[in-house]
């Protein structure tokens, strides 16, 4: 399968614990995005990278959230001191951007986080 | 504030009938517009996009969408619905300017009955 993959698919953690999610984009894609989706809502943008540079962060991305893409390939999203409000589906997407324009984003299956 | 609205939580249509899923947006400038579909336990799948040019855009699985700048709408259509089209549909907008983010609507559940 050459699509976007995410690991783990499900994560249950206790409030206050740290969690880390991994995303592997489509191999030739230079952009990688993170979104959060809660039940009954559309995905909300968190952040995106072009290669290893983090170019944009949403106000939703509090200080407890950090994302990295150290070599411009896979990315990790870490949530520190998790809260129950962090329970959501975390989606990763990637795209190939070769200039300015509208590049469709290809989504992974998501990581479902439950904070108890 | 920039936003996307999908005014219907659910659309019901009989198989073989035409379907429309509505989307309106409030974004400055000339945005790029997208439709995605989400099947149960699967990731979002890209259907089609509008960048510029012809207001009627054709996409995957026989879907098309009509862009209307004056009404700031981008409605998804299909001439003849299939039961297998039943899924959750999201409209999304990429604002103009130096951004990579997509702004999504809340989604519309399409139910096609045999």
mmCIF file of C-alpha atoms in Angstrom:
data_model
loop_
_atom_site.group_PDB
_atom_site.id
_atom_site.type_symbol
_atom_site.label_atom_id
_atom_site.label_comp_id
_atom_site.label_asym_id
_atom_site.label_seq_id
_atom_site.Cartn_x
_atom_site.Cartn_y
_atom_site.Cartn_z
ATOM 1 C CA UNK A 1 0.000 0.000 0.000
ATOM 2 C CA UNK A 2 1.556 3.330 -1.040
ATOM 3 C CA UNK A 3 -0.888 5.606 0.745
ATOM 4 C CA UNK A 4 -0.484 7.660 3.900
ATOM 5 C CA UNK A 5 -0.046 5.484 6.969
ATOM 6 C CA UNK A 6 -0.489 6.353 10.626
ATOM 7 C CA UNK A 7 0.545 4.563 13.766
ATOM 8 C CA UNK A 8 -0.996 3.639 16.106
ATOM 9 C CA UNK A 9 -4.553 3.421 14.858
ATOM 10 C CA UNK A 10 -5.937 3.607 18.362
ATOM 11 C CA UNK A 11 -4.490 4.965 21.589
ATOM 12 C CA UNK A 12 -6.047 4.979 25.034
ATOM 13 C CA UNK A 13 -4.214 6.964 27.652
ATOM 14 C CA UNK A 14 -4.807 8.395 31.074
ATOM 15 C CA UNK A 15 -5.122 12.105 31.633
ATOM 16 C CA UNK A 16 -1.749 13.690 32.206
ATOM 17 C CA UNK A 17 0.234 11.185 30.164
ATOM 18 C CA UNK A 18 2.193 12.063 27.036
ATOM 19 C CA UNK A 19 1.402 10.450 23.691
ATOM 20 C CA UNK A 20 3.158 10.440 20.334
ATOM 21 C CA UNK A 21 1.692 9.621 16.937
ATOM 22 C CA UNK A 22 3.555 8.860 13.748
ATOM 23 C CA UNK A 23 2.635 9.608 10.146
ATOM 24 C CA UNK A 24 4.332 8.271 7.021
ATOM 25 C CA UNK A 25 3.299 10.256 3.937
ATOM 26 C CA UNK A 26 3.192 9.135 0.341
ATOM 27 C CA UNK A 27 6.874 8.807 -0.492
ATOM 28 C CA UNK A 28 7.318 11.561 -3.069
ATOM 29 C CA UNK A 29 5.108 14.100 -1.281
ATOM 30 C CA UNK A 30 6.876 17.147 0.111
ATOM 31 C CA UNK A 31 4.008 18.518 2.225
ATOM 32 C CA UNK A 32 2.588 16.912 5.328
ATOM 33 C CA UNK A 33 -0.411 18.099 7.302
ATOM 34 C CA UNK A 34 -1.985 17.309 10.677
ATOM 35 C CA UNK A 35 -5.683 17.733 11.419
ATOM 36 C CA UNK A 36 -7.930 16.887 14.347
ATOM 37 C CA UNK A 37 -11.482 15.618 13.921
ATOM 38 C CA UNK A 38 -14.075 15.270 16.653
ATOM 39 C CA UNK A 39 -17.350 13.395 16.327
ATOM 40 C CA UNK A 40 -19.830 15.133 14.068
ATOM 41 C CA UNK A 41 -17.356 17.730 12.881
ATOM 42 C CA UNK A 42 -15.103 18.200 9.915
ATOM 43 C CA UNK A 43 -11.335 18.016 10.295
ATOM 44 C CA UNK A 44 -9.655 21.061 11.844
ATOM 45 C CA UNK A 45 -6.219 22.103 10.647
ATOM 46 C CA UNK A 46 -3.391 21.895 13.175
ATOM 47 C CA UNK A 47 -0.120 22.369 11.305
ATOM 48 C CA UNK A 48 1.764 21.598 8.117
ATOM 49 C CA UNK A 49 5.297 21.044 6.899
ATOM 50 C CA UNK A 50 7.010 21.552 3.604
ATOM 51 C CA UNK A 51 9.911 19.150 3.684
ATOM 52 C CA UNK A 52 11.306 19.559 7.199
ATOM 53 C CA UNK A 53 10.138 23.153 7.724
ATOM 54 C CA UNK A 54 7.005 23.745 9.777
ATOM 55 C CA UNK A 55 5.329 26.526 7.806
ATOM 56 C CA UNK A 56 2.037 27.102 9.572
ATOM 57 C CA UNK A 57 0.480 26.365 12.953
ATOM 58 C CA UNK A 58 -3.113 26.791 14.027
ATOM 59 C CA UNK A 59 -4.135 28.522 17.223
ATOM 60 C CA UNK A 60 -5.573 25.114 18.122
ATOM 61 C CA UNK A 61 -2.025 23.870 18.517
ATOM 62 C CA UNK A 62 -1.452 24.747 22.159
ATOM 63 C CA UNK A 63 1.905 24.626 23.894
ATOM 64 C CA UNK A 64 1.205 21.016 24.838
ATOM 65 C CA UNK A 65 1.275 20.001 21.188
ATOM 66 C CA UNK A 66 4.437 19.694 19.160
ATOM 67 C CA UNK A 67 5.048 18.304 15.699
ATOM 68 C CA UNK A 68 8.248 17.454 13.928
ATOM 69 C CA UNK A 69 9.354 16.230 10.541
ATOM 70 C CA UNK A 70 13.064 15.884 11.091
ATOM 71 C CA UNK A 71 14.220 14.570 7.724
ATOM 72 C CA UNK A 72 11.354 15.700 5.575
ATOM 73 C CA UNK A 73 9.855 12.232 5.466
ATOM 74 C CA UNK A 74 7.772 10.889 8.381
ATOM 75 C CA UNK A 75 6.326 13.167 11.033
ATOM 76 C CA UNK A 76 5.459 12.843 14.706
ATOM 77 C CA UNK A 77 2.805 14.659 16.699
ATOM 78 C CA UNK A 78 3.285 14.702 20.448
ATOM 79 C CA UNK A 79 0.730 15.748 23.020
ATOM 80 C CA UNK A 80 2.057 16.381 26.503
ATOM 81 C CA UNK A 81 -0.044 16.219 29.677
ATOM 82 C CA UNK A 82 -3.096 14.971 27.822
ATOM 83 C CA UNK A 83 -6.533 16.262 28.769
ATOM 84 C CA UNK A 84 -9.931 14.711 28.152
ATOM 85 C CA UNK A 85 -10.613 17.420 25.595
ATOM 86 C CA UNK A 86 -7.768 16.034 23.491
ATOM 87 C CA UNK A 87 -9.847 12.939 22.724
ATOM 88 C CA UNK A 88 -10.319 12.997 18.958
ATOM 89 C CA UNK A 89 -9.243 11.451 15.685
ATOM 90 C CA UNK A 90 -5.875 12.811 14.566
ATOM 91 C CA UNK A 91 -5.513 12.803 10.805
ATOM 92 C CA UNK A 92 -2.396 13.115 8.732
ATOM 93 C CA UNK A 93 -2.362 14.075 5.065
ATOM 94 C CA UNK A 94 0.263 14.666 2.429
ATOM 95 C CA UNK A 95 0.494 16.389 -0.918
ATOM 96 C CA UNK A 96 2.982 17.131 -3.675
ATOM 97 C CA UNK A 97 3.408 20.880 -4.070
ATOM 98 C CA UNK A 98 5.461 22.022 -7.038
ATOM 99 C CA UNK A 99 4.625 25.741 -6.914
ATOM 100 C CA UNK A 100 1.645 27.840 -5.987
ATOM 101 C CA UNK A 101 -1.683 26.176 -6.536
ATOM 102 C CA UNK A 102 -4.321 23.853 -5.175
ATOM 103 C CA UNK A 103 -2.850 20.486 -4.363
ATOM 104 C CA UNK A 104 -5.230 17.828 -3.183
ATOM 105 C CA UNK A 105 -4.306 16.342 0.136
ATOM 106 C CA UNK A 106 -4.313 12.582 0.610
ATOM 107 C CA UNK A 107 -5.382 11.449 4.040
ATOM 108 C CA UNK A 108 -4.328 8.571 6.219
ATOM 109 C CA UNK A 109 -6.752 6.448 8.240
ATOM 110 C CA UNK A 110 -6.179 8.463 11.415
ATOM 111 C CA UNK A 111 -5.204 7.756 15.010
ATOM 112 C CA UNK A 112 -8.097 7.695 17.437
ATOM 113 C CA UNK A 113 -7.063 9.040 20.833
ATOM 114 C CA UNK A 114 -9.134 8.416 23.932
ATOM 115 C CA UNK A 115 -8.095 10.160 27.134
ATOM 116 C CA UNK A 116 -9.611 8.657 30.263
ATOM 117 C CA UNK B 1 -13.952 34.579 10.007
ATOM 118 C CA UNK B 2 -13.338 32.085 7.255
ATOM 119 C CA UNK B 3 -15.830 29.251 7.236
ATOM 120 C CA UNK B 4 -17.521 26.530 5.231
ATOM 121 C CA UNK B 5 -21.155 25.600 5.734
ATOM 122 C CA UNK B 6 -22.937 22.415 4.770
ATOM 123 C CA UNK B 7 -26.525 23.253 5.667
ATOM 124 C CA UNK B 8 -27.842 19.684 5.616
ATOM 125 C CA UNK B 9 -26.731 17.122 8.174
ATOM 126 C CA UNK B 10 -28.261 14.364 6.052
ATOM 127 C CA UNK B 11 -29.502 13.980 2.506
ATOM 128 C CA UNK B 12 -31.747 11.075 1.565
ATOM 129 C CA UNK B 13 -32.237 10.059 -2.040
ATOM 130 C CA UNK B 14 -33.545 7.017 -3.861
ATOM 131 C CA UNK B 15 -31.174 4.990 -6.008
ATOM 132 C CA UNK B 16 -31.198 6.191 -9.587
ATOM 133 C CA UNK B 17 -32.331 9.696 -8.682
ATOM 134 C CA UNK B 18 -30.083 12.739 -8.948
ATOM 135 C CA UNK B 19 -28.414 13.958 -5.785
ATOM 136 C CA UNK B 20 -27.153 17.311 -4.561
ATOM 137 C CA UNK B 21 -25.087 17.990 -1.465
ATOM 138 C CA UNK B 22 -24.869 21.687 -0.689
ATOM 139 C CA UNK B 23 -21.861 23.748 0.352
ATOM 140 C CA UNK B 24 -21.376 27.471 0.826
ATOM 141 C CA UNK B 25 -18.233 29.239 1.933
ATOM 142 C CA UNK B 26 -17.150 32.523 3.441
ATOM 143 C CA UNK B 27 -13.544 33.142 2.485
ATOM 144 C CA UNK B 28 -11.900 36.246 1.102
ATOM 145 C CA UNK B 29 -10.177 36.267 -2.235
ATOM 146 C CA UNK B 30 -10.338 33.437 -4.731
ATOM 147 C CA UNK B 31 -10.192 30.183 -2.806
ATOM 148 C CA UNK B 32 -9.652 26.676 -4.063
ATOM 149 C CA UNK B 33 -12.563 24.318 -3.372
ATOM 150 C CA UNK B 34 -12.619 20.590 -2.707
ATOM 151 C CA UNK B 35 -14.954 17.715 -1.993
ATOM 152 C CA UNK B 36 -13.924 14.686 0.034
ATOM 153 C CA UNK B 37 -15.817 11.504 0.951
ATOM 154 C CA UNK B 38 -15.400 9.432 4.092
ATOM 155 C CA UNK B 39 -16.556 5.840 4.263
ATOM 156 C CA UNK B 40 -16.885 4.106 7.656
ATOM 157 C CA UNK B 41 -13.511 3.127 9.127
ATOM 158 C CA UNK B 42 -11.675 4.599 6.167
ATOM 159 C CA UNK B 43 -9.779 7.813 5.595
ATOM 160 C CA UNK B 44 -10.991 10.827 3.701
ATOM 161 C CA UNK B 45 -10.849 10.333 -0.053
ATOM 162 C CA UNK B 46 -10.438 13.168 -2.534
ATOM 163 C CA UNK B 47 -13.319 13.483 -5.032
ATOM 164 C CA UNK B 48 -12.731 16.681 -6.992
ATOM 165 C CA UNK B 49 -11.468 20.245 -6.847
ATOM 166 C CA UNK B 50 -12.115 23.637 -8.392
ATOM 167 C CA UNK B 51 -9.228 25.962 -9.127
ATOM 168 C CA UNK B 52 -10.340 28.239 -11.931
ATOM 169 C CA UNK B 53 -12.064 28.085 -15.291
ATOM 170 C CA UNK B 54 -15.164 26.047 -16.055
ATOM 171 C CA UNK B 55 -17.699 26.308 -13.255
ATOM 172 C CA UNK B 56 -18.674 22.649 -13.608
ATOM 173 C CA UNK B 57 -15.966 20.331 -12.337
ATOM 174 C CA UNK B 58 -15.999 16.588 -12.923
ATOM 175 C CA UNK B 59 -14.475 14.174 -10.447
ATOM 176 C CA UNK B 60 -14.261 10.578 -9.368
ATOM 177 C CA UNK B 61 -17.108 8.020 -9.354
ATOM 178 C CA UNK B 62 -19.356 10.138 -11.594
ATOM 179 C CA UNK B 63 -19.537 13.074 -9.193
ATOM 180 C CA UNK B 64 -19.401 16.674 -10.331
ATOM 181 C CA UNK B 65 -19.610 20.016 -8.593
ATOM 182 C CA UNK B 66 -20.880 23.392 -9.652
ATOM 183 C CA UNK B 67 -19.048 26.532 -8.568
ATOM 184 C CA UNK B 68 -21.091 29.721 -8.237
ATOM 185 C CA UNK B 69 -18.995 32.735 -7.332
ATOM 186 C CA UNK B 70 -21.879 35.153 -6.766
ATOM 187 C CA UNK B 71 -23.560 32.745 -4.362
ATOM 188 C CA UNK B 72 -20.230 31.532 -2.917
ATOM 189 C CA UNK B 73 -21.412 27.967 -3.326
ATOM 190 C CA UNK B 74 -19.867 24.728 -4.488
ATOM 191 C CA UNK B 75 -22.603 22.093 -4.580
ATOM 192 C CA UNK B 76 -21.792 18.431 -5.201
ATOM 193 C CA UNK B 77 -23.985 16.631 -7.703
ATOM 194 C CA UNK B 78 -24.467 13.263 -9.330
ATOM 195 C CA UNK B 79 -27.028 12.515 -12.044
ATOM 196 C CA UNK B 80 -27.899 9.023 -10.789
ATOM 197 C CA UNK B 81 -27.205 7.942 -7.208
ATOM 198 C CA UNK B 82 -25.993 4.491 -6.237
ATOM 199 C CA UNK B 83 -26.501 2.750 -2.899
ATOM 200 C CA UNK B 84 -22.709 2.532 -2.677
ATOM 201 C CA UNK B 85 -22.535 6.365 -2.685
ATOM 202 C CA UNK B 86 -23.886 6.331 0.873
ATOM 203 C CA UNK B 87 -21.165 7.959 2.960
ATOM 204 C CA UNK B 88 -20.142 11.164 4.737
ATOM 205 C CA UNK B 89 -19.232 14.028 2.419
ATOM 206 C CA UNK B 90 -17.080 17.021 3.303
ATOM 207 C CA UNK B 91 -16.667 20.284 1.458
ATOM 208 C CA UNK B 92 -13.353 22.068 2.016
ATOM 209 C CA UNK B 93 -11.794 25.372 1.071
ATOM 210 C CA UNK B 94 -8.159 26.356 0.767
ATOM 211 C CA UNK B 95 -8.043 30.120 1.277
ATOM 212 C CA UNK B 96 -6.044 32.196 -1.161
ATOM 213 C CA UNK B 97 -2.627 33.331 -0.087
ATOM 214 C CA UNK B 98 0.314 31.594 1.454
ATOM 215 C CA UNK B 99 -1.392 28.825 3.368
ATOM 216 C CA UNK B 100 -1.614 25.080 3.103
ATOM 217 C CA UNK B 101 -4.581 24.500 5.318
ATOM 218 C CA UNK B 102 -7.993 23.270 4.313
ATOM 219 C CA UNK B 103 -11.083 24.568 6.091
ATOM 220 C CA UNK B 104 -13.750 21.867 6.225
ATOM 221 C CA UNK B 105 -17.492 21.974 6.593
ATOM 222 C CA UNK B 106 -19.128 19.827 9.241
ATOM 223 C CA UNK B 107 -20.065 17.134 6.772
ATOM 224 C CA UNK B 108 -23.261 15.797 5.196
ATOM 225 C CA UNK B 109 -24.342 12.180 5.452
ATOM 226 C CA UNK B 110 -25.697 10.909 2.156
ATOM 227 C CA UNK B 111 -28.114 7.995 2.430
ATOM 228 C CA UNK B 112 -29.098 6.344 -0.858
ATOM 229 C CA UNK B 113 -31.952 3.888 -0.503
ATOM 230 C CA UNK B 114 -32.595 1.034 -2.946
#
